[in-house]
PDB file of C-alpha atoms and ligand atoms in Angstrom:
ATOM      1  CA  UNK A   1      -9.256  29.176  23.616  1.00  0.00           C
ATOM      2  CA  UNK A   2     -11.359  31.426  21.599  1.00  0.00           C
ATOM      3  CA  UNK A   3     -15.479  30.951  21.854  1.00  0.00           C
ATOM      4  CA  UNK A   4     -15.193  30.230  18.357  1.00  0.00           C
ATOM      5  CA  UNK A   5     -12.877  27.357  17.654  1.00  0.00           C
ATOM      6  CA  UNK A   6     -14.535  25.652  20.821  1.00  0.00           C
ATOM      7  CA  UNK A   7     -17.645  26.122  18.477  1.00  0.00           C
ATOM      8  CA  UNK A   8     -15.516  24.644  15.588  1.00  0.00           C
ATOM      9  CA  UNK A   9     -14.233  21.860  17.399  1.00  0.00           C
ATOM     10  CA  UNK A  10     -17.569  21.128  18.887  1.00  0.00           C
ATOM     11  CA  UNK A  11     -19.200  20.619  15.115  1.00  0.00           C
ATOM     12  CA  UNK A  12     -16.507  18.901  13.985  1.00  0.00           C
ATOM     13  CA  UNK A  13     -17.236  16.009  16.563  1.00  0.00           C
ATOM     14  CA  UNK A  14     -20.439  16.148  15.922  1.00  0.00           C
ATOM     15  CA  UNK A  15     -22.048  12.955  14.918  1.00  0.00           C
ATOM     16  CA  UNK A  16     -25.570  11.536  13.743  1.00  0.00           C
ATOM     17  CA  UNK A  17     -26.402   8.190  15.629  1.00  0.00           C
ATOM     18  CA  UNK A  18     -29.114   5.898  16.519  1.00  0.00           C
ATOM     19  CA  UNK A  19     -29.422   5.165  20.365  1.00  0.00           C
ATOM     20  CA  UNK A  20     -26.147   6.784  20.459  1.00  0.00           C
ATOM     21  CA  UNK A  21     -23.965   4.307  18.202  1.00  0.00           C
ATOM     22  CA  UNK A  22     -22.257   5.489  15.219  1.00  0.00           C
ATOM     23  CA  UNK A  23     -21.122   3.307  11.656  1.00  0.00           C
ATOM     24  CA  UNK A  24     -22.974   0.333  12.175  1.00  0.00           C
ATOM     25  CA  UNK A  25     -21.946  -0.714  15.601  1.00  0.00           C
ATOM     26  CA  UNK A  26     -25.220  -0.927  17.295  1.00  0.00           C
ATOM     27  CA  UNK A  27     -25.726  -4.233  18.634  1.00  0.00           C
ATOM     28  CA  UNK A  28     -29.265  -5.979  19.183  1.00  0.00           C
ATOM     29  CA  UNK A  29     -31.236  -5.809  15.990  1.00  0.00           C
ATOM     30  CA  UNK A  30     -31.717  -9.330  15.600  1.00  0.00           C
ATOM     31  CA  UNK A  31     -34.519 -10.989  14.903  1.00  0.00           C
ATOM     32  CA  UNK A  32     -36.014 -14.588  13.735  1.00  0.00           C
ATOM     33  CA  UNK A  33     -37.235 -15.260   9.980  1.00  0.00           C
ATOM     34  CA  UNK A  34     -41.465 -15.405  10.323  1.00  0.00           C
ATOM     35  CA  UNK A  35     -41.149 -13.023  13.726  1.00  0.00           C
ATOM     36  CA  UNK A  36     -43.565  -9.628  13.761  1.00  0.00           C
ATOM     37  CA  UNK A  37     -41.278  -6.889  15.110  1.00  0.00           C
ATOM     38  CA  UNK A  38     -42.155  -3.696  16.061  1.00  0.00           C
ATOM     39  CA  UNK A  39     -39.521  -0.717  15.756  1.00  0.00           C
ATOM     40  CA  UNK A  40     -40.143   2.366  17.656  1.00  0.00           C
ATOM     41  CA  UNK A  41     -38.532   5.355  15.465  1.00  0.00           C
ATOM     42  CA  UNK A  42     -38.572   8.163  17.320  1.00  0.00           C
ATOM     43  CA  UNK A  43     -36.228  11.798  16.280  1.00  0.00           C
ATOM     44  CA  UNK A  44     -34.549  14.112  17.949  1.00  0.00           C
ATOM     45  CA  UNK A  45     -32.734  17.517  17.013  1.00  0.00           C
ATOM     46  CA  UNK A  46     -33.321  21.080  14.617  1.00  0.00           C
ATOM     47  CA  UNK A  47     -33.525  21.765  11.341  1.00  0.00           C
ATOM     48  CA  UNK A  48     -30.504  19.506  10.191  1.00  0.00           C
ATOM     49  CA  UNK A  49     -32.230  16.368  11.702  1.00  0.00           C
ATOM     50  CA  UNK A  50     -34.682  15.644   8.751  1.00  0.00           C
ATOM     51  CA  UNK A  51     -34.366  12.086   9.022  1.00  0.00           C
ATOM     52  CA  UNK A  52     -35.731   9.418   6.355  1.00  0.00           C
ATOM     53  CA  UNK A  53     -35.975   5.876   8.337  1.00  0.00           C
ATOM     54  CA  UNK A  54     -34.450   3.493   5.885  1.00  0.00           C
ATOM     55  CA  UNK A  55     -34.210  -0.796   5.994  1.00  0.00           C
ATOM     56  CA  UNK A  56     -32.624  -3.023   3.282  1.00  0.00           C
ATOM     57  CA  UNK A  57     -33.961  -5.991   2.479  1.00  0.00           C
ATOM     58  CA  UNK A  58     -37.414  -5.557   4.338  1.00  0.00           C
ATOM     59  CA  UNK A  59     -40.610  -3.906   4.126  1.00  0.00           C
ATOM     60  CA  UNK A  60     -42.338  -2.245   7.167  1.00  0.00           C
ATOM     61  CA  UNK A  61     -46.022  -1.307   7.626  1.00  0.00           C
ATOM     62  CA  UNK A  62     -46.082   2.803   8.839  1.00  0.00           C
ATOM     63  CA  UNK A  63     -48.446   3.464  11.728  1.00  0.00           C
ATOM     64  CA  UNK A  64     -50.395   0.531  10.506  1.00  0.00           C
ATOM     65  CA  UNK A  65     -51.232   2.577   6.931  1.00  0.00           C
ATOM     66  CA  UNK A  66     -48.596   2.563   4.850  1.00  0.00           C
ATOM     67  CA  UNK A  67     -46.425   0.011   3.133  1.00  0.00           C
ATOM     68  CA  UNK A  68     -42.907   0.920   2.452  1.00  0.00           C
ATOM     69  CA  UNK A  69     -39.348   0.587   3.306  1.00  0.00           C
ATOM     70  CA  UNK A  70     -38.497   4.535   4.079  1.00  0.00           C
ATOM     71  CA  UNK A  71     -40.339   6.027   6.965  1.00  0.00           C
ATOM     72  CA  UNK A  72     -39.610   9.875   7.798  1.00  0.00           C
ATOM     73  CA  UNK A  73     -39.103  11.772  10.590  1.00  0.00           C
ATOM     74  CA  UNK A  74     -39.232  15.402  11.643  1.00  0.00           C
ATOM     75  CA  UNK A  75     -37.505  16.532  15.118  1.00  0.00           C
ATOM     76  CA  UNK A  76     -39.611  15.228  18.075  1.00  0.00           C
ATOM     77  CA  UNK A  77     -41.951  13.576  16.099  1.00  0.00           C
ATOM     78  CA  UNK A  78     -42.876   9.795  16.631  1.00  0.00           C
ATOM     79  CA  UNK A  79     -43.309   6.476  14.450  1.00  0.00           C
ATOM     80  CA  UNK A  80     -44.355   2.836  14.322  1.00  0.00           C
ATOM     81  CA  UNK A  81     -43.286   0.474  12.432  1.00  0.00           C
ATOM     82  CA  UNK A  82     -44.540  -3.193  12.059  1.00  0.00           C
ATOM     83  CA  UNK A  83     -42.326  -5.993  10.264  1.00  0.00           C
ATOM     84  CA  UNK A  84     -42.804  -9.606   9.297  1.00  0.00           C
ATOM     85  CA  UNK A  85     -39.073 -10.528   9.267  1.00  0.00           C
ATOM     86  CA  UNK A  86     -39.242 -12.775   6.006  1.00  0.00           C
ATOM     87  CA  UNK A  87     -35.909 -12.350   4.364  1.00  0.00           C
ATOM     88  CA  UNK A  88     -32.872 -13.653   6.557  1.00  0.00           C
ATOM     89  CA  UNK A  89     -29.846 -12.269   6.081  1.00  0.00           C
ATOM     90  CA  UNK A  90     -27.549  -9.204   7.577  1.00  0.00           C
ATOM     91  CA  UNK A  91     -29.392  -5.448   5.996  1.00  0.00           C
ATOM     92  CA  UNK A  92     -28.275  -1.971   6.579  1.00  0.00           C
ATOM     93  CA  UNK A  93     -30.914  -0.055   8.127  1.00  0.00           C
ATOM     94  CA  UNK A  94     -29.886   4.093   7.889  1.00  0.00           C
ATOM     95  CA  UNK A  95     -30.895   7.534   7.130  1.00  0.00           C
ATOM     96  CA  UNK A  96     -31.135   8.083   3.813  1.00  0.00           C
ATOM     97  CA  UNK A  97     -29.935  11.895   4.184  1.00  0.00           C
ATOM     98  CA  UNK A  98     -26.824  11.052   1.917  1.00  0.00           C
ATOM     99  CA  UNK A  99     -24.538  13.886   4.664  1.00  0.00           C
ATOM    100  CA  UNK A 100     -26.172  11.758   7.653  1.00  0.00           C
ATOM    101  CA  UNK A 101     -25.051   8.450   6.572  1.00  0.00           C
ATOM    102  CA  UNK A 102     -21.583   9.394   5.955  1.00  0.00           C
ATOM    103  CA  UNK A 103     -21.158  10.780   9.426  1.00  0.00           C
ATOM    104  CA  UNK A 104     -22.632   8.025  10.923  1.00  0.00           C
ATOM    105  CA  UNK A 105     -26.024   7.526  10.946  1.00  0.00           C
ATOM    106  CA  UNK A 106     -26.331   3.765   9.962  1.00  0.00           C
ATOM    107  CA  UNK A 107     -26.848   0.176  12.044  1.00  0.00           C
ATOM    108  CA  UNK A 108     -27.408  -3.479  10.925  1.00  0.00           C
ATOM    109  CA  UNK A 109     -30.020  -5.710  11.389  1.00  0.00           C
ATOM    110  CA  UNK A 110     -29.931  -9.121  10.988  1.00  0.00           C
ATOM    111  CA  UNK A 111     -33.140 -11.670  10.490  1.00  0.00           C
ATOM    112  CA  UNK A 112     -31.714 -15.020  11.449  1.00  0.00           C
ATOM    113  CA  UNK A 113     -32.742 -17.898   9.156  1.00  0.00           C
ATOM    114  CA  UNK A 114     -36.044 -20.024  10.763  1.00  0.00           C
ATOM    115  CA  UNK A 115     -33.666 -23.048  11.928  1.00  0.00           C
ATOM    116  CA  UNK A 116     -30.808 -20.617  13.738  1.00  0.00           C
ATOM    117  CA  UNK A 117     -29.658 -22.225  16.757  1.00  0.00           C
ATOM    118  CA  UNK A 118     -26.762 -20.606  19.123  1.00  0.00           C
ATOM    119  CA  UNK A 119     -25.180 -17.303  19.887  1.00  0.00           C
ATOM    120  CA  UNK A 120     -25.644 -14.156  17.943  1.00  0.00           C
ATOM    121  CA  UNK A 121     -22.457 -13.746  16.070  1.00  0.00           C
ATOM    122  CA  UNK A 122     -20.423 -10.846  17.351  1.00  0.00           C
ATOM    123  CA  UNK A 123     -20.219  -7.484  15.399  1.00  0.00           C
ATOM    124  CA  UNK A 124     -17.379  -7.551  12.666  1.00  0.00           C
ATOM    125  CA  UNK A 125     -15.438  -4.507  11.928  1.00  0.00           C
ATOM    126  CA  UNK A 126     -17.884  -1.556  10.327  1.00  0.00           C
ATOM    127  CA  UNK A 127     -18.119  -1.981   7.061  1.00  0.00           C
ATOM    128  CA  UNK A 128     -18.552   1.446   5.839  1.00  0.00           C
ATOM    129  CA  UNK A 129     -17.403   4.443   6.411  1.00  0.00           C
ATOM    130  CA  UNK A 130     -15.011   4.301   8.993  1.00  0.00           C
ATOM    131  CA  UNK A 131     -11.612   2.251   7.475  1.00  0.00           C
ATOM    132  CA  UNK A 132     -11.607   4.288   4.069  1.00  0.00           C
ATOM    133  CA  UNK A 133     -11.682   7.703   5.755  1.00  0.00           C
ATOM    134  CA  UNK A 134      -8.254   6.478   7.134  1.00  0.00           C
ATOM    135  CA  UNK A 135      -6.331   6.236   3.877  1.00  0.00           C
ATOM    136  CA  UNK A 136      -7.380   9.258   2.589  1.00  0.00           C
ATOM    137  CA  UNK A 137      -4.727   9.270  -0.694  1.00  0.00           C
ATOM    138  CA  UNK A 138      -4.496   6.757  -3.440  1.00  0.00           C
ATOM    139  CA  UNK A 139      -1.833   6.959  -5.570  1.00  0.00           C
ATOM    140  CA  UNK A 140      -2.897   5.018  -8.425  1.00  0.00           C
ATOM    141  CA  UNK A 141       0.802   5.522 -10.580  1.00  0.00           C
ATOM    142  CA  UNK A 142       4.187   6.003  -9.435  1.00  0.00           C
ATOM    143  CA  UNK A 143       6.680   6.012 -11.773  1.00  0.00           C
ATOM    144  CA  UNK A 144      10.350   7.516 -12.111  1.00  0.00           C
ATOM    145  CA  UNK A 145      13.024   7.685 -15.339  1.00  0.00           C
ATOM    146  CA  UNK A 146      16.156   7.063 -14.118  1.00  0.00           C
ATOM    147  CA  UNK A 147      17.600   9.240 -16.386  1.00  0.00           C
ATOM    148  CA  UNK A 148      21.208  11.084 -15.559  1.00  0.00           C
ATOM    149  CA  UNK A 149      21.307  14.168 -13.272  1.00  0.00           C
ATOM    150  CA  UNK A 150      18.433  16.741 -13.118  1.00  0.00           C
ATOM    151  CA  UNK A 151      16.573  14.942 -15.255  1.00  0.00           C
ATOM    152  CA  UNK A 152      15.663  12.294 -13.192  1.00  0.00           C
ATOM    153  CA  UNK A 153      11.939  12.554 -12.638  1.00  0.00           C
ATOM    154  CA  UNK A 154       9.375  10.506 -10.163  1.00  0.00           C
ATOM    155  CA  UNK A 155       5.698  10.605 -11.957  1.00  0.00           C
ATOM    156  CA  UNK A 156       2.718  10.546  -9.088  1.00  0.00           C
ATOM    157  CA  UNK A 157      -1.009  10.388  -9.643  1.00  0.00           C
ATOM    158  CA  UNK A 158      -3.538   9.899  -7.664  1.00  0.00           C
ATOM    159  CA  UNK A 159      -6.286  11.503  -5.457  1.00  0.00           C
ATOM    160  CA  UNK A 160      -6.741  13.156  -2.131  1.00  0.00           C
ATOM    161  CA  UNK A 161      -9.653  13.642  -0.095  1.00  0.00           C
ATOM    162  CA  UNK A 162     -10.753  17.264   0.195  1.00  0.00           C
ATOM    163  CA  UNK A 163     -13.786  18.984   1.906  1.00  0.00           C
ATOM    164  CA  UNK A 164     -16.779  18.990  -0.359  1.00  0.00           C
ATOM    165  CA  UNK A 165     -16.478  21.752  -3.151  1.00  0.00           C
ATOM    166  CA  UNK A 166     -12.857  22.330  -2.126  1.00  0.00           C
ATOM    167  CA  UNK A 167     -11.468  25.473  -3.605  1.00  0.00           C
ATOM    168  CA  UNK A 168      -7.841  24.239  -4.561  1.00  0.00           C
ATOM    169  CA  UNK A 169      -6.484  27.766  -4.103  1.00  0.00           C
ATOM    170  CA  UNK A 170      -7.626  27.474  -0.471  1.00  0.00           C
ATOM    171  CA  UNK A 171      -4.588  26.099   1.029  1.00  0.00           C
ATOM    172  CA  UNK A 172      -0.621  25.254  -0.259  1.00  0.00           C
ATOM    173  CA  UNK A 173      -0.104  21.729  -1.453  1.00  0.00           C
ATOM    174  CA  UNK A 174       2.850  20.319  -0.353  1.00  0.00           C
ATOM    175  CA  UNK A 175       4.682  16.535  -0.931  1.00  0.00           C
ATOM    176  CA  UNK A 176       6.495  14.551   1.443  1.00  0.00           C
ATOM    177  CA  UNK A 177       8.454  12.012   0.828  1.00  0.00           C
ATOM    178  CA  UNK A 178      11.349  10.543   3.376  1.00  0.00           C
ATOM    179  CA  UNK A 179      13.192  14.352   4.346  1.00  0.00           C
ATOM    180  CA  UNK A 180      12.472  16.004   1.451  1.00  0.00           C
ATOM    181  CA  UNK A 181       9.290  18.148   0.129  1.00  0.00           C
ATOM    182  CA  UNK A 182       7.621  20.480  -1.848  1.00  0.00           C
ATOM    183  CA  UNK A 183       5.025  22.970  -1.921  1.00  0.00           C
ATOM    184  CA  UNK A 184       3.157  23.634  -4.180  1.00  0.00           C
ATOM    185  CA  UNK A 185       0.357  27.000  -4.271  1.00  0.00           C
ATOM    186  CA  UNK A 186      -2.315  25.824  -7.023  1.00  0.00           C
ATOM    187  CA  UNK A 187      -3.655  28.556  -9.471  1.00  0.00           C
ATOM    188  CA  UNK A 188      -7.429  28.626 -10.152  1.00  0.00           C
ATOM    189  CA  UNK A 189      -6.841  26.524 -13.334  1.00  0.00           C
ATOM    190  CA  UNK A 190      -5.060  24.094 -10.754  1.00  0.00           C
ATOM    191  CA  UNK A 191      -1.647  24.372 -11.963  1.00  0.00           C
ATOM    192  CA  UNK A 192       1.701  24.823  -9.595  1.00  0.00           C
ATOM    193  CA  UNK A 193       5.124  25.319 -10.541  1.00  0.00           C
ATOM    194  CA  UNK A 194       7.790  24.950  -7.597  1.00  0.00           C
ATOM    195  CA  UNK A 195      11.706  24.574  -7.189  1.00  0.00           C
ATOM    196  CA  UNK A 196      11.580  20.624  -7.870  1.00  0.00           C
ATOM    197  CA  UNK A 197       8.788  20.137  -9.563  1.00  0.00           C
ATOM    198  CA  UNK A 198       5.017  20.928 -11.122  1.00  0.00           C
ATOM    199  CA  UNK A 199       1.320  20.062  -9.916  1.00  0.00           C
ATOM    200  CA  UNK A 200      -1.502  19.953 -11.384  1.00  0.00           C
ATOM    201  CA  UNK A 201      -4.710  19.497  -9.997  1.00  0.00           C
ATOM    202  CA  UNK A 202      -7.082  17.595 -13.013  1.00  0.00           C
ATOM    203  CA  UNK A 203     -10.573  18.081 -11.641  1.00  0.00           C
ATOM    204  CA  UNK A 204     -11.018  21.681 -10.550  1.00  0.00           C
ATOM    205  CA  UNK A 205     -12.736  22.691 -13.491  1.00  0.00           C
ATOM    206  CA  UNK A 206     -12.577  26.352 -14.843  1.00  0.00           C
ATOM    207  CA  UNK A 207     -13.928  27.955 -11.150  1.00  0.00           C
ATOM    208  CA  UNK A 208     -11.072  26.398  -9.314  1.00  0.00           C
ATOM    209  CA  UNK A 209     -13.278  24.137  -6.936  1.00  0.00           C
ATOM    210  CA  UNK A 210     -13.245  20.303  -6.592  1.00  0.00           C
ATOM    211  CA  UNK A 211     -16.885  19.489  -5.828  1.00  0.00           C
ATOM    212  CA  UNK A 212     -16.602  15.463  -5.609  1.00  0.00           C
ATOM    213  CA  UNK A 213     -14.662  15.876  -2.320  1.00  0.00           C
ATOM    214  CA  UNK A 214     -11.779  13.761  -3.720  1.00  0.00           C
ATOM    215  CA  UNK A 215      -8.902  15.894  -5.378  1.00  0.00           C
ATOM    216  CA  UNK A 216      -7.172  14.235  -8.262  1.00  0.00           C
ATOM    217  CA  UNK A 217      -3.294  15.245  -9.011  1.00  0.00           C
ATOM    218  CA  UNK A 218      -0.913  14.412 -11.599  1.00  0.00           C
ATOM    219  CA  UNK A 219       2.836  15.658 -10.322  1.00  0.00           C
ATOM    220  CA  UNK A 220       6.060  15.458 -11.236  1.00  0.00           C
ATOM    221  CA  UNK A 221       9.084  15.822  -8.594  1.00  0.00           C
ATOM    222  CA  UNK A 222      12.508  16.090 -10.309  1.00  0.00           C
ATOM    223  CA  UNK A 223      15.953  16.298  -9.697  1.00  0.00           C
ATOM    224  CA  UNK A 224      19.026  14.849  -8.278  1.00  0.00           C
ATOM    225  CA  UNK A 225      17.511  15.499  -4.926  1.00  0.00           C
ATOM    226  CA  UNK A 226      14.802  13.190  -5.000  1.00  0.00           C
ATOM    227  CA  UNK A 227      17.003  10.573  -7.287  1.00  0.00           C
ATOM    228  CA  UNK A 228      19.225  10.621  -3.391  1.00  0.00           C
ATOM    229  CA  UNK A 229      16.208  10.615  -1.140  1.00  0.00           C
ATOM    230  CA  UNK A 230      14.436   7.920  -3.095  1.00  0.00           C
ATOM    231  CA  UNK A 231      17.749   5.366  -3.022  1.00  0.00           C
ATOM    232  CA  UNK A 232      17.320   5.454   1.237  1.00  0.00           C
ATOM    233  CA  UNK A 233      14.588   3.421   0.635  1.00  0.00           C
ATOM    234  CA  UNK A 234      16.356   0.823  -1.609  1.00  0.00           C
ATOM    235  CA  UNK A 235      18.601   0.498  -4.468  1.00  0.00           C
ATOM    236  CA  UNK A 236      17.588   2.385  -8.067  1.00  0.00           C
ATOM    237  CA  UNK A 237      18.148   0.658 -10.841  1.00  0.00           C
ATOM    238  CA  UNK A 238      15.946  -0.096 -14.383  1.00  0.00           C
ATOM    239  CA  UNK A 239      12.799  -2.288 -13.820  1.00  0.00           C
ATOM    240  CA  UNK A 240      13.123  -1.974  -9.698  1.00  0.00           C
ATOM    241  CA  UNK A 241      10.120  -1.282  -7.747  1.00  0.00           C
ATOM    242  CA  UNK A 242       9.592   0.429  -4.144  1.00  0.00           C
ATOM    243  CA  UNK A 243       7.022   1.337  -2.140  1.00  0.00           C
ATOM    244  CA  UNK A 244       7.578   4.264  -0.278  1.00  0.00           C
ATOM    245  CA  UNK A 245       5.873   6.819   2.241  1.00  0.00           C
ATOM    246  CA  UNK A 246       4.107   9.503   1.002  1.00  0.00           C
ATOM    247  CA  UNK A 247       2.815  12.809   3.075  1.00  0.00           C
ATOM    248  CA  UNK A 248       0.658  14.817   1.313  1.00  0.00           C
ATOM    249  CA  UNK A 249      -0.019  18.096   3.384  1.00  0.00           C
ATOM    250  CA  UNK A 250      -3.144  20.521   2.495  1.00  0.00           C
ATOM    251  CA  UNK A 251      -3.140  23.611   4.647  1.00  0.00           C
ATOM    252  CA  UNK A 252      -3.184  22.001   8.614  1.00  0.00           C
ATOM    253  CA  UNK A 253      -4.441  18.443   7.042  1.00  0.00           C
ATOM    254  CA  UNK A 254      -1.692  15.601   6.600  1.00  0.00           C
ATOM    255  CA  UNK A 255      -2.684  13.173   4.769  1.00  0.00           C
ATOM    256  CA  UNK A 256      -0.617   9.905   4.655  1.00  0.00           C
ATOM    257  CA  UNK A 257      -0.100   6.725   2.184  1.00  0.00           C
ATOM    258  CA  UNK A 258       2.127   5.410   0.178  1.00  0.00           C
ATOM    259  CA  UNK A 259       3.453   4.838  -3.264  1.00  0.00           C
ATOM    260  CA  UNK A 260       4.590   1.896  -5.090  1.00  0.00           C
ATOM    261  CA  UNK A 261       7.291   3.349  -7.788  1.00  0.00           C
ATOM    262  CA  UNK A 262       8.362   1.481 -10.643  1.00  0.00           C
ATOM    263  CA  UNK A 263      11.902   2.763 -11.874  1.00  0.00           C
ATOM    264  CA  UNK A 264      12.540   2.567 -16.017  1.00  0.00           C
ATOM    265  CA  UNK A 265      15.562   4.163 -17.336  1.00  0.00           C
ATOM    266  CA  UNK A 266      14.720   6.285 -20.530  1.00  0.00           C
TER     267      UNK A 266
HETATM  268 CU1   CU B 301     -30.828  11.737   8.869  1.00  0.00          CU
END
């Protein structure tokens, strides 16, 4: 394997934590309402590991000067932070480095009311980050006209999640649904034409690039093709709904979801 896609591979894994835990599942930050706690922030790394300490729901006293609820911290450098745990509840503590938090770098803490008795509750499922980035297309509208022979048309909008300032000519777009697909090449204005249908890509502005790292699409698949691939997954008829599987490939990325169709005829 080339030097270089171990290097890719490496950064791609690459994750910011605290003591090594990733999207709020470090356990032990739990404390008593009315307790003085001491946290330790200490950080590691180079020049992408400008880190800004972060606590919801609490104020901390910096190295005994400073009041505030942010504390930052350069590589190797070291911090205290005294609390008087007076609001009970469960808080996010993170980095507030908008690129580290979504790769990571956030726990809980939770400040158990004064009268708490019993066991710590166990961790529930994280709560940000981690489930969304699994269902990375939303079709908001499916909708097909049953109308006779090539005209029959299946309507799909809906987004996609793309790298960060995605150029849309980067990479083929191409729809799967049961056996069949299409593939589509964007132009810069974000517009495809293929055998079977058209594509075009609504937030690419006039350079061609998607900067909000979510990729809307209007489409339109059509023909008696798709009318006969659609009715495997259940009879078509006016005023019938489906939901079906939907691949959406960009370049080596598969994305998958599904969409719920709603059949009309014209
Ligand atoms: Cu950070």
């Amino acid at each position: 394997m080339p030097w270089a896609k171990i290097q890719e591979m490496t950064e791609q894994g690459k994750r910011y934590a605290i003591n090594g835990r990733i999207f709020g599942n470090l356990p032990g930050l739990e404390m008593k309402e009315g307790e003085r706690v001491r946290w330790y922030l200490f950080g590691l790394g180079s020049e992408s590991d400008l880190h800004t300490a972060h606590w919801h729901g609490a104020r901390v006293i910096e190295d005994g000067r400073r009041r505030t609820d942010v504390v930052e911290l350069l590589p190797a450098s070291m911090k205290v932070a005294d609390m008087v745990a007076d609001n009970p509840g469960h808080w996010l503590f993170h980095c507030h480095v908008a690129e580290h938090m979504a790769e990571g770098l956030f726990a809980r803490f939770t400040i158990h009311p004064r009268d708490f008795k019993g066991a710590s509750p166990a961790l529930e499922h994280p709560f940000f980050g981690v489930r969304g980035a699994q269902s990375s297309i939303q079709i908001k509208s499916a909708s097909a006209d049953l109308a006779p022979g090539p005209q029959f048309t299946l309507t799909l909008a809906g987004g996609v999640t793309v790298y960060p300032a995605y150029t849309v000519t980067a990479a083929p777009v191409t729809v799967q649904i049961g056996k069949k697909s299409v593939s589509f090449k964007p132009g810069r204005n974000g517009k495809a034409q293929a055998d079977g249908g058209t594509l075009a890509i609504k937030n690419s502005g006039q350079f061609g690039v998607v900067y909000s790292g979510m990729m809307e699409f209007e489409m339109t698949l059509t023909g008696e093709d798709w009318r006969a691939e659609l009715a495997t997954f259940g009879p078509l008829k006016d005023k019938a709904e489906l939901t079906v599987p939907v691949t959406i490939g960009l370049g080596d990325a598969q994305h998958l979801g599904s969409a719920h169709i709603s059949f009309h005829t014209p």
